[in-house]
Structures are given as C-alpha cells and as structure tokens.
Short mmCIF file of C-alpha atoms in Angstrom, two decimals:
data_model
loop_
_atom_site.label_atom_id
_atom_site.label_comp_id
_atom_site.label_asym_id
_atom_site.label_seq_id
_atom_site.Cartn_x
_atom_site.Cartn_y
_atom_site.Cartn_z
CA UNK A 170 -11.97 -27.01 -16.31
CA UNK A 171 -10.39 -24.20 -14.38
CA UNK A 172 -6.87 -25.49 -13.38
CA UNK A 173 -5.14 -25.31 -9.57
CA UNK A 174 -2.63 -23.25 -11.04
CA UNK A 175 -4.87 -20.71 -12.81
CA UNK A 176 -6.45 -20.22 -9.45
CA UNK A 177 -3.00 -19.64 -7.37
CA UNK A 178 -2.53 -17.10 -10.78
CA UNK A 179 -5.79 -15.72 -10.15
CA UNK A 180 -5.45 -14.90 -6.66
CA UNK A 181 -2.14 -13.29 -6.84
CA UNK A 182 -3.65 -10.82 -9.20
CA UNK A 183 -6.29 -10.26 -7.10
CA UNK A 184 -4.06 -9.69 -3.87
CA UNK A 185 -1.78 -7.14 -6.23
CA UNK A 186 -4.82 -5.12 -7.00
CA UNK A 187 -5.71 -4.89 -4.07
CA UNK A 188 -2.04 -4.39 -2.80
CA UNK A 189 -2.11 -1.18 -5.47
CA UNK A 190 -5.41 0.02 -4.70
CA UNK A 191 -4.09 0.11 -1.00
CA UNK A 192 -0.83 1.55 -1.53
CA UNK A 193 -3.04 4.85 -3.54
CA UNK A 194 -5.40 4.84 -0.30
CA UNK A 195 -2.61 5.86 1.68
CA UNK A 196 -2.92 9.64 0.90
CA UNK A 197 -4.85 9.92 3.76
CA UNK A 198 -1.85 8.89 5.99
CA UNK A 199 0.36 11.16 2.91
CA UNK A 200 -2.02 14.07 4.47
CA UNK A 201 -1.99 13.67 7.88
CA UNK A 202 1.85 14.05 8.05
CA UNK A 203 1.34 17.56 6.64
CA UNK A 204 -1.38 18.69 8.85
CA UNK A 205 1.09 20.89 10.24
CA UNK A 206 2.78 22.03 7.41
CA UNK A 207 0.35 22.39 4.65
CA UNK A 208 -2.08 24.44 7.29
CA UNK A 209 -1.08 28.16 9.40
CA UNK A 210 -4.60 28.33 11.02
CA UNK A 211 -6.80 26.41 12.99
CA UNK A 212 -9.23 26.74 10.09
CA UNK A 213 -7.24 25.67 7.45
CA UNK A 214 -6.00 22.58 9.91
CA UNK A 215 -10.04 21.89 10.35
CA UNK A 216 -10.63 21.89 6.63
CA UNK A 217 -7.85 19.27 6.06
CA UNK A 218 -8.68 17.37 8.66
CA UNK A 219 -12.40 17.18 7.58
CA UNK A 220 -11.07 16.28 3.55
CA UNK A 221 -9.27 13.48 4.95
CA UNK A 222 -11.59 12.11 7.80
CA UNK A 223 -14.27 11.72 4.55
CA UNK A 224 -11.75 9.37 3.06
CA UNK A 225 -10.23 7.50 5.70
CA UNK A 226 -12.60 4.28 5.74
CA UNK A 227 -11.75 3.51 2.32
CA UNK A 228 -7.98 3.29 2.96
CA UNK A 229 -8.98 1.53 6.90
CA UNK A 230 -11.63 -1.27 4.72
CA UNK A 231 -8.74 -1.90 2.26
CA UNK A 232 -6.30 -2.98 4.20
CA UNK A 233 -8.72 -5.14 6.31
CA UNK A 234 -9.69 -6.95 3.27
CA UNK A 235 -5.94 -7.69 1.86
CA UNK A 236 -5.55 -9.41 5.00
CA UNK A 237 -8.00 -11.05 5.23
CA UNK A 238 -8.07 -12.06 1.37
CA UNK A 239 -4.21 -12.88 1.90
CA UNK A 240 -5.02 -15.12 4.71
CA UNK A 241 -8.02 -16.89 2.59
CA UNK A 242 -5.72 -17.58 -0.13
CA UNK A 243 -2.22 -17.94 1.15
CA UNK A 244 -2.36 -19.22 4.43
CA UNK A 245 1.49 -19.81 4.99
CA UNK A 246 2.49 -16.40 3.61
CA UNK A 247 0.07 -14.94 6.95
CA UNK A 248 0.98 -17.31 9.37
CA UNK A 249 5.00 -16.57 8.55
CA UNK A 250 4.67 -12.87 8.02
CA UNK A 251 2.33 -11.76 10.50
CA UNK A 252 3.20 -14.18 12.90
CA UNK A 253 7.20 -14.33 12.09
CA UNK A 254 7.68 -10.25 11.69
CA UNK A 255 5.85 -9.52 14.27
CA UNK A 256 6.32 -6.14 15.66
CA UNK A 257 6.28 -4.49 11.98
CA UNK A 258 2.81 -5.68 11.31
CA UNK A 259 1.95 -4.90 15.22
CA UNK A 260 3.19 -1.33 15.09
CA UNK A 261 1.59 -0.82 11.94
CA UNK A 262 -1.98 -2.05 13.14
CA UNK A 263 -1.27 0.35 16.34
CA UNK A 264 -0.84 3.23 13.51
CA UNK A 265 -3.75 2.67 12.26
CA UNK A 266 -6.16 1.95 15.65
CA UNK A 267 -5.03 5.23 16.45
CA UNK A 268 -5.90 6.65 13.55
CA UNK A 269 -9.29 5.56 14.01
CA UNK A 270 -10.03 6.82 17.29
CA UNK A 271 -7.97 9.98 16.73
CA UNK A 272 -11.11 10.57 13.76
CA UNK A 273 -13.82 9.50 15.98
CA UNK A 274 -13.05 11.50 19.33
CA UNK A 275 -10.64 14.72 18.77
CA UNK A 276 -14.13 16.48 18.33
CA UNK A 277 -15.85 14.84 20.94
CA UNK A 278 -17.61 16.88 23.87
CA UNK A 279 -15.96 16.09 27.36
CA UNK A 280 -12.51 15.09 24.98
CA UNK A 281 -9.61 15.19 27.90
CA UNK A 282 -6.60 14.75 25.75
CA UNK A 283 -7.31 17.48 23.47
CA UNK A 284 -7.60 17.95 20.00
CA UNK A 285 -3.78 17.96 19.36
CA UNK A 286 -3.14 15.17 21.13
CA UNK A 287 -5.68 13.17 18.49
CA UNK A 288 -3.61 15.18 16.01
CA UNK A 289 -0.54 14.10 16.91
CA UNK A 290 -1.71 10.22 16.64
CA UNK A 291 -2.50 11.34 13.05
CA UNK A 292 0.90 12.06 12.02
CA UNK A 293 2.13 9.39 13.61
CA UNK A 294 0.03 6.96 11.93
CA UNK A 295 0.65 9.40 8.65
CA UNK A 296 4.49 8.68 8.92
CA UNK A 297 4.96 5.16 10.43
CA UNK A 298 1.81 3.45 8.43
CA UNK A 299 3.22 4.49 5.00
CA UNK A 300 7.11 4.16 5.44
CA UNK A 301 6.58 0.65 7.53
CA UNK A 302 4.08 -0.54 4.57
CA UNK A 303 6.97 -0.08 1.82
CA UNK A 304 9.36 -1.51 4.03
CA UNK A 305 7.33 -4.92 4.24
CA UNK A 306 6.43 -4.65 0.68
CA UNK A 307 10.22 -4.20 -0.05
CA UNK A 308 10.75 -7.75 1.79
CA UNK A 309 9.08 -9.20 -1.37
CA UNK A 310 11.94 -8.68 -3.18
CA UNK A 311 15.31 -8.50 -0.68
CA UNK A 312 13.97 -11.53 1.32
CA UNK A 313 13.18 -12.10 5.15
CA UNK A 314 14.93 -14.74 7.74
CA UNK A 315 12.50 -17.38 8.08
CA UNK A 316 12.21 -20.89 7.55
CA UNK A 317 9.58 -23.24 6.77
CA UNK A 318 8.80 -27.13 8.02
CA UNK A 319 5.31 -28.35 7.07
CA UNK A 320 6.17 -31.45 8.90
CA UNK A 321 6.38 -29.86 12.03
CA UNK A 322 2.51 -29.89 12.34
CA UNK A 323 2.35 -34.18 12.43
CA UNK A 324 5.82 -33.27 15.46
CA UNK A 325 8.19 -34.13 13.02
CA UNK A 326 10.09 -31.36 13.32
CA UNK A 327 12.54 -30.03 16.64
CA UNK A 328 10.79 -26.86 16.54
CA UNK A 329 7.95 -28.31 17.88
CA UNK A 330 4.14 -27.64 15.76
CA UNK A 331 4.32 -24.91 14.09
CA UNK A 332 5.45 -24.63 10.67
CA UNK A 333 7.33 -21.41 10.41
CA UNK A 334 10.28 -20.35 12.88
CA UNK A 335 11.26 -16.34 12.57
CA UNK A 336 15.42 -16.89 12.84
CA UNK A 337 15.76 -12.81 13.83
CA UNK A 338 14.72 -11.82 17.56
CA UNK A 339 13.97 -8.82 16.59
CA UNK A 340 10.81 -9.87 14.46
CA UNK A 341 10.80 -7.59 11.51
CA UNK A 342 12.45 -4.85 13.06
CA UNK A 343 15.58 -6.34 11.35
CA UNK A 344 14.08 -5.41 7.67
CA UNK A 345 15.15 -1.87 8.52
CA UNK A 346 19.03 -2.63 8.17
CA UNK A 347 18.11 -3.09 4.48
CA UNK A 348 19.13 0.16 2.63
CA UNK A 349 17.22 -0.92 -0.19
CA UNK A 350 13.98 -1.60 2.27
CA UNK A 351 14.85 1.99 3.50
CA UNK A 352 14.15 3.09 0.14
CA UNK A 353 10.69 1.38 -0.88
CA UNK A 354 9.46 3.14 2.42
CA UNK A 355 10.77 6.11 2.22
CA UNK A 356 9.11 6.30 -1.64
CA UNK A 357 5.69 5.28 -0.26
CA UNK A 358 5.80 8.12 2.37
CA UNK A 359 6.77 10.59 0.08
CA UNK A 360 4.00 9.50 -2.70
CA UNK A 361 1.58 9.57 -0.03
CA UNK A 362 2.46 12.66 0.60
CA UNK A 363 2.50 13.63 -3.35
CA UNK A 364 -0.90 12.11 -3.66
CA UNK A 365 -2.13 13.89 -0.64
CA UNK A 366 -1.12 17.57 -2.02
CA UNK A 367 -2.89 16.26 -5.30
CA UNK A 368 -5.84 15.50 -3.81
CA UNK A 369 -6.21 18.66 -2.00
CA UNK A 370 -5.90 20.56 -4.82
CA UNK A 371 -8.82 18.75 -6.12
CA UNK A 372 -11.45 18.55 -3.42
CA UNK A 373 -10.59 22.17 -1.38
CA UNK A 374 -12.15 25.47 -2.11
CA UNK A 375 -9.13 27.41 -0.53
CA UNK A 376 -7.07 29.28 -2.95
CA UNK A 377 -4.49 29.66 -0.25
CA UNK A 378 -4.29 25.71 0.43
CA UNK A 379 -4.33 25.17 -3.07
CA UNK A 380 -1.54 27.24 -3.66
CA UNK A 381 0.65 26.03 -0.67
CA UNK A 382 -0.51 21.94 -2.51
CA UNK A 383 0.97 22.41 -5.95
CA UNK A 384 3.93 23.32 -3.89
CA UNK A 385 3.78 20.30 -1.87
CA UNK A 386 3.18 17.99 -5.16
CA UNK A 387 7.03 19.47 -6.02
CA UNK A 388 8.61 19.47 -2.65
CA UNK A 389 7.35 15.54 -1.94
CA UNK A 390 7.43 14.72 -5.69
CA UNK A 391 11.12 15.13 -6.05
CA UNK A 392 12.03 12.39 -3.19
CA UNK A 393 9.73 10.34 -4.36
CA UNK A 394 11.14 9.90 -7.39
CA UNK A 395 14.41 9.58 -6.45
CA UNK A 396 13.80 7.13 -4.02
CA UNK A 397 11.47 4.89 -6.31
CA UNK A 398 13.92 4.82 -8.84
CA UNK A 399 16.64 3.92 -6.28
CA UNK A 400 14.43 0.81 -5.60
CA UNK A 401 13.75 0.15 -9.09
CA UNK A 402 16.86 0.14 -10.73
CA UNK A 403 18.92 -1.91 -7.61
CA UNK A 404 16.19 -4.34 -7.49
CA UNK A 405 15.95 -5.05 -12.06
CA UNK A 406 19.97 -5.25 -11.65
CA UNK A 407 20.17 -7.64 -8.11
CA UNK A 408 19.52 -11.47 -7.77
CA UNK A 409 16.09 -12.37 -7.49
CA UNK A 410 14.78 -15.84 -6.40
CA UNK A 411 13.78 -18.06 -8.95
CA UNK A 412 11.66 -21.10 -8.75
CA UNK A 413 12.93 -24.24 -10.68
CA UNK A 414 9.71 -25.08 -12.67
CA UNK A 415 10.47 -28.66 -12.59
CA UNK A 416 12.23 -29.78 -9.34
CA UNK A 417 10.47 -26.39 -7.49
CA UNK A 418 14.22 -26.08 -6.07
CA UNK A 419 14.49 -21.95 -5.02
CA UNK A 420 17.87 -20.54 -6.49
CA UNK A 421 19.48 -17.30 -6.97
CA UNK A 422 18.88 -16.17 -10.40
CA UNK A 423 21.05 -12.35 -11.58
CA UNK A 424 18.50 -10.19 -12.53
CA UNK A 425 15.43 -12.10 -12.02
CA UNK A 426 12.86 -9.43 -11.72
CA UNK A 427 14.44 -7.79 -14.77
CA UNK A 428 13.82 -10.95 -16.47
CA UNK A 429 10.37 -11.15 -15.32
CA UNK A 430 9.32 -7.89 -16.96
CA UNK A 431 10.83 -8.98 -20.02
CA UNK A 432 9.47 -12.51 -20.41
CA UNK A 433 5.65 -10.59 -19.32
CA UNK A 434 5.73 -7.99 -21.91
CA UNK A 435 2.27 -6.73 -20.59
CA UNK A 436 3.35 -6.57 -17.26
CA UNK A 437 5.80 -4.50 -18.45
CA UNK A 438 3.64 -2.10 -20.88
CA UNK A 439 1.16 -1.76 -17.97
CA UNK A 440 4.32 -0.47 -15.43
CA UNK A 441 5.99 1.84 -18.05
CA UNK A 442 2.14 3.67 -18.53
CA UNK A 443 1.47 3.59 -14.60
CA UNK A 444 4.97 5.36 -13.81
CA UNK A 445 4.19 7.67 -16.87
CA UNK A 446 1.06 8.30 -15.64
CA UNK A 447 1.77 9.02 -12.13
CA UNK A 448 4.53 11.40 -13.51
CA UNK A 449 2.03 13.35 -15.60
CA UNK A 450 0.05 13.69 -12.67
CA UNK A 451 2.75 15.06 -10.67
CA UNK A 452 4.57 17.26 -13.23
CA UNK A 453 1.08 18.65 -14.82
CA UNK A 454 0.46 19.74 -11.41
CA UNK A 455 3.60 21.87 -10.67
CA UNK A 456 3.84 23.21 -14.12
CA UNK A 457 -0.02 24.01 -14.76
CA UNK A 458 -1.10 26.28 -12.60
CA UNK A 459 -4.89 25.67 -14.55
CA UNK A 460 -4.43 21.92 -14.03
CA UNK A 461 -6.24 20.11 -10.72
CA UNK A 462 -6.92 16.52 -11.40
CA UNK A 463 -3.75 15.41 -11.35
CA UNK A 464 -4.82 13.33 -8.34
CA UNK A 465 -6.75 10.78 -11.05
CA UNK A 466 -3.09 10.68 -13.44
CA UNK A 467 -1.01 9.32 -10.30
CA UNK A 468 -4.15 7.97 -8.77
CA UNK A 469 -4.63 5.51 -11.29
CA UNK A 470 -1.09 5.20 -12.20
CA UNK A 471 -0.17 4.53 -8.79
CA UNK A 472 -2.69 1.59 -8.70
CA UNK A 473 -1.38 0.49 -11.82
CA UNK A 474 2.12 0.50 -10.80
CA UNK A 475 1.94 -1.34 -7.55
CA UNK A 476 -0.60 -3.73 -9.08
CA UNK A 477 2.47 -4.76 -11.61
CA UNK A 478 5.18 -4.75 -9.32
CA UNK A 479 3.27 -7.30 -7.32
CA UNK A 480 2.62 -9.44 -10.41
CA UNK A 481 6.51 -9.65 -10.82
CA UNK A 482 7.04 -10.24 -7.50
CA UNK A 483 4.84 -13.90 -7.68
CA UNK A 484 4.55 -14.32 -11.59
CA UNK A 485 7.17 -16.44 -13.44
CA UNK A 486 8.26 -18.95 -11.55
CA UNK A 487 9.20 -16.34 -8.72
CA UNK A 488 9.35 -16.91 -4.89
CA UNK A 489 6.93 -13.83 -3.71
CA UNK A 490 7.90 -14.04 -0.61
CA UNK A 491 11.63 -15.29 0.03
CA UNK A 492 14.14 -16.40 2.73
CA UNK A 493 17.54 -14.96 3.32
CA UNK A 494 18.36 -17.73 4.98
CA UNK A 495 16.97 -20.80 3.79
CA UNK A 496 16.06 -20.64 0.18
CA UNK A 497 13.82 -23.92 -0.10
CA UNK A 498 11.69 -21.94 2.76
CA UNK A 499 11.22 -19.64 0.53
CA UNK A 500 7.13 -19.00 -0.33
CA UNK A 501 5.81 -19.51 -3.91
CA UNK A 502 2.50 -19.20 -4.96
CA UNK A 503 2.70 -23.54 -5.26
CA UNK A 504 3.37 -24.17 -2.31
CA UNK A 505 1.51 -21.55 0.08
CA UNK A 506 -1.75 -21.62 -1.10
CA UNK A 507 -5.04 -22.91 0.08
CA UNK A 508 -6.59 -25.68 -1.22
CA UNK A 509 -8.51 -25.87 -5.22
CA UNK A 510 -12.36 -25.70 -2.86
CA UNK A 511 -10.95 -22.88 -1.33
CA UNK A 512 -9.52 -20.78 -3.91
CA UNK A 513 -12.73 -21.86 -6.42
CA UNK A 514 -15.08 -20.76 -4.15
CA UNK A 515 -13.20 -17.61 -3.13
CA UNK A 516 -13.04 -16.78 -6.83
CA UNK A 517 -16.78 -17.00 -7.23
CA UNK A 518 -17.30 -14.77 -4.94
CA UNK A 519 -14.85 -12.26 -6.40
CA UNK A 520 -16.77 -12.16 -9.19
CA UNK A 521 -18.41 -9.63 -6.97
CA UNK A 522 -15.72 -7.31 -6.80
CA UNK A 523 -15.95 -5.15 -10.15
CA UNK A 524 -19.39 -4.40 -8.59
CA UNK A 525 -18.28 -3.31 -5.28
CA UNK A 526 -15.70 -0.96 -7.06
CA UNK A 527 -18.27 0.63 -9.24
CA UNK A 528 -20.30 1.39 -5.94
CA UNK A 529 -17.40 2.52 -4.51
CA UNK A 530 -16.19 5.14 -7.36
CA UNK A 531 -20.01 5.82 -7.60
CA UNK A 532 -20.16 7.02 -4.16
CA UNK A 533 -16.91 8.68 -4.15
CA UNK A 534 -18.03 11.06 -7.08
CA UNK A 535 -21.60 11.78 -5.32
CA UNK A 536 -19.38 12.92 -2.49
CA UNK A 537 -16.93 14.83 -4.72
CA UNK A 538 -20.01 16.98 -6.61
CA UNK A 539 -19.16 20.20 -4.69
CA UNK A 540 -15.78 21.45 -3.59
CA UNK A 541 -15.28 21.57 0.11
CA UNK A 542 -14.59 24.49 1.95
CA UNK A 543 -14.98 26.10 5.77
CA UNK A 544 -18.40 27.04 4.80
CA UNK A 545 -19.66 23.63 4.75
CA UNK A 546 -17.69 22.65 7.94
CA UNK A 547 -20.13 24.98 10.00
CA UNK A 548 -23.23 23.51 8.05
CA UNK A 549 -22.35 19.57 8.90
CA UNK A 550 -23.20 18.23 11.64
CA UNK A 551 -20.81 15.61 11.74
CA UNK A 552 -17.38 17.33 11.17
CA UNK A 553 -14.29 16.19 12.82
#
C-alpha cells in the first residue's frame, strides 16, 4: 500500500519539477528585458517580440499550475506564503497581468497607449518577475518571519482564526534585506537573460541578431555565474533547518543542505550534470561560433538544476519552508500537507502529466520546424 509519507515525497518532487520547468520558462521574461538592447530597429524589436509572444503561454500556464498544484498539496505553505508575503507574490502576479495584456493589445487597432508603452510593461515584467521569483525561492533556504498556530482555527489562539500570522509589516518586502536573497534573484534574472540570448540564436533567421545573442549569452552568462555560485556556496556552508525525525522538533543544523546532498547521492549526481550542462550550453555558445542549440544544454540543465535544489530544500528531514523567528513554525512536508484522499487522488491524476509534456515538446518542435524571420512576420496574420 502506498504510504502517507511516500505521497508528501511524491508531491514535493512533483512541485520541484515543476518549480524547474518554471524557473527555464522564464526566458521569455530573460528576453523582454533586452528588447531594447538586443534590437537597433523597429524590425529587429518586431521579430523579438513575435519569438517571444509564441512562447509566452507556456511560461504564463506554468506558473498557474505550481500554484495551484502547491495549494492542492500543501495547503499551509499557500495560505502562509501567499497570504503572509503578500506584496512579493502581489507585485509579481501584477508583472505578469501586464505581461499578458501588453501581448494581446500593443498591436491592436484603435491602441491609445502605444506600442512602447505595452513595451515598457514587458521589461518590467522581464526584470521584476524573474529577480522577485529567486528572491522567494531563496526564502526556502534563509527563512521568512512567520509563525504558525493550527489551533487558532477551533479560537484557541489570541490571534484570532487564522493559522498563520506574518510578524514583518512589510509582507515580503522584508526578504530583500537578505544579501543572500539578493543573490538567488539576481542569478535568475541574469539566466533568464542567458537563456533568452540562447534561444534566439536558435529560433531567429537574423545573422545580425544572432551575432549581437552569442554576445549576450557572455555578457549575462558571466553574472550569472557568479551570482549562482555566491548562493551556492553560502547556502552548502550556512545553518540549515533540520527536522528531528523523531520528536519533529525544527533545529539549526551547520551545514544542513550540504549534508543533504551528501546523504542523497543522486540528488547530488543529478545537480553536478544540470550545472555542467547548463555551462556547456553557455560556454559552447560563446566559443562556437558553428554551435546554436545551446538553448537545449542549459535548457535542460536548468530544469534539472532547480528540480534538485528543490528536492534538498524538502528532502531529508528538512523544513522547506522555514521561520526566522519561530522555528517549530517552521513548514515541513509532515506537517503542511493535505490529507492521504487528497494527495492519492491528486497523484492519479498526475499520472497524466508525462503525457501532457510529450504534447507539449511535440507541439513546441512542430512550431520550431522553420526558423523565424521578418519574412514570416508580414505573412501571419496574427503577429504581435
């Protein structure tokens, strides 16, 4: 029989997938921060904009479903978060509402704003989507100030019904004091931005752009790098909160996620081949001046990456989601999730998912047959 706690396992993996999957999406935003500075023309701006605005539904779709998936199978981890850091989340669902309409109406007859106006929305969702997104993601690790009372809902608590009380006023604004937050975003913007000049390079018949990508890959590359391993290296050598297997008391353990990759060799395997992967990508770019798919190297590898970070963020007796200033608040994958029905049927249904992928990648390829150019801009009817 399929245990509670193979379920809770389950679904974790199944919200880091998807949390990797999202994180690679993001190339969109990566590429509407350099509309301006990959493009001289208004033709070359048109070209990008009409790469990107074929794409941006996947990355939109993804992030729907994590939260939704997220709320279906850790309940307490979207009431606190989304309800507790408020104005992060908010201003990142802003970013990406006016993305959508920025797609949908820049090109629109009778438009009064303008089509830089839209344009301007998309770097601003380009910028603020991606470096906000790390900066969340980073809370998984450094911790947020929160605490928890599950017997407020029967009024047993002096906080009235509800279970989880945000202790900062500022509501998630206050994860951006954390230099180590700073970082995480500031690596997510600039790999968007990496994965954005890669996938130019693929899909655009423009020698020009082309040319003015591979030197994007380097220019965003570099920071990326530096800031990732910034992350990486202060986060394997801080405390990390542990989870007392026995008692389920939270404590401060030194080097917790270190020890996590070590005690899950293939977690750790899987992360060295994602980050080699994503460098090949990048690297084979700059340095081949023959080589375009690098966008399917750090592509994958990005997925692959994220996907494993995530894993050590919940996996061995590891609070996923933490409190700075309460550590028995703190959220484990125990003692936030939804009920055995819920996660058994959930997981039934998921079954479903390797399917939708493969329809997904299927489509993506039809769609990828023939390089675009400005040629086929005047030929669709429906560019942006």
């Amino acid at each position: 029989m399929i245990t509670y706690d193979f379920l809770q396992q389950y679904w974790w993996f199944i919200m880091s997938l998807l949390g990797g999957l999202l994180v690679f999406l993001m190339f969109v935003q990566g590429g509407q921060s350099m509309l301006n500075s990959l493009s001289k023309t208004e033709s070359e701006k048109k070209l990008l904009i009409n790469a990107l605005g074929r794409k941006w539904e996947y990355t939109f779709t993804t992030l729907v479903t994590f939260g939704g998936a997220f709320f279906a199978s850790f309940p307490l981890f979207y009431s606190t978060s989304f309800g507790g850091a408020y104005w992060a989340w908010m201003i990142l669902l802003f970013c990406f509402v006016l993305q959508a309409v920025s797609y949908e109406f820049q090109s629109k007859p009778g438009n009064i704003f303008g089509p830089k106006t839209y344009r301007a929305f998309l770097f601003l969702n380009g910028v603020l989507a991606t470096f906000l997104l790390g900066v969340v993601v980073s809370s998984f690790f450094t911790g947020s100030e929160f605490t928890v009372g599950k017997g407020n809902i029967a009024g047993l608590g002096a906080s009235g019904f509800t279970i989880s009380q945000w202790q900062n006023p500022l509501h998630g604004l206050e994860l951006l004091a954390d230099v180590r937050n700073l970082c995480l975003g500031l690596a997510v913007l600039f790999l968007a931005r990496t994965l954005a000049s890669l996938f130019f390079m693929n899909r655009l018949d423009h020698e020009v752009l082309e040319n003015r990508s591979r030197k994007f890959t380097l220019y965003n590359g570099i920071p990326f790098v530096v800031f990732f391993l910034i992350f990486l290296i202060w986060t394997l050598i801080a405390e990390g909160y542990a989870v007392n297997p026995e008692t389920k008391e939270v404590f401060m353990e030194p080097m917790k996620y270190l020890h996590n990759f070590l005690d899950m060799p293939i977690v750790l395997v899987f992360f060295v081949l994602g980050v080699v992967a994503v460098l090949y990508g990048i690297f084979n770019t700059v340095f081949n001046p023959n080589f375009k798919k690098g966008i399917w190297f750090a592509g994958a590898g990005t997925v692959v990456t994220v996907t494993m970070l995530l894993l050590v963020a919940g996996y061995n007796n590891t609070a996923y989601y933490p409190s700075s200033v309460d550590l028995q608040s703190s959220l484990t994958l125990q003692n936030s999730s939804s009920s055995y029905f819920t996660l058994s049927a959930m997981a039934i249904v998921s079954l479903l998912v390797p399917f939708v992928v493969a329809y997904i990648f299927y489509a993506w390829r039809a769609l990828e047959k023939k390089k675009l150019n400005l040629e086929d801009l005047e030929s669709d009817g429906h560019a942006y």
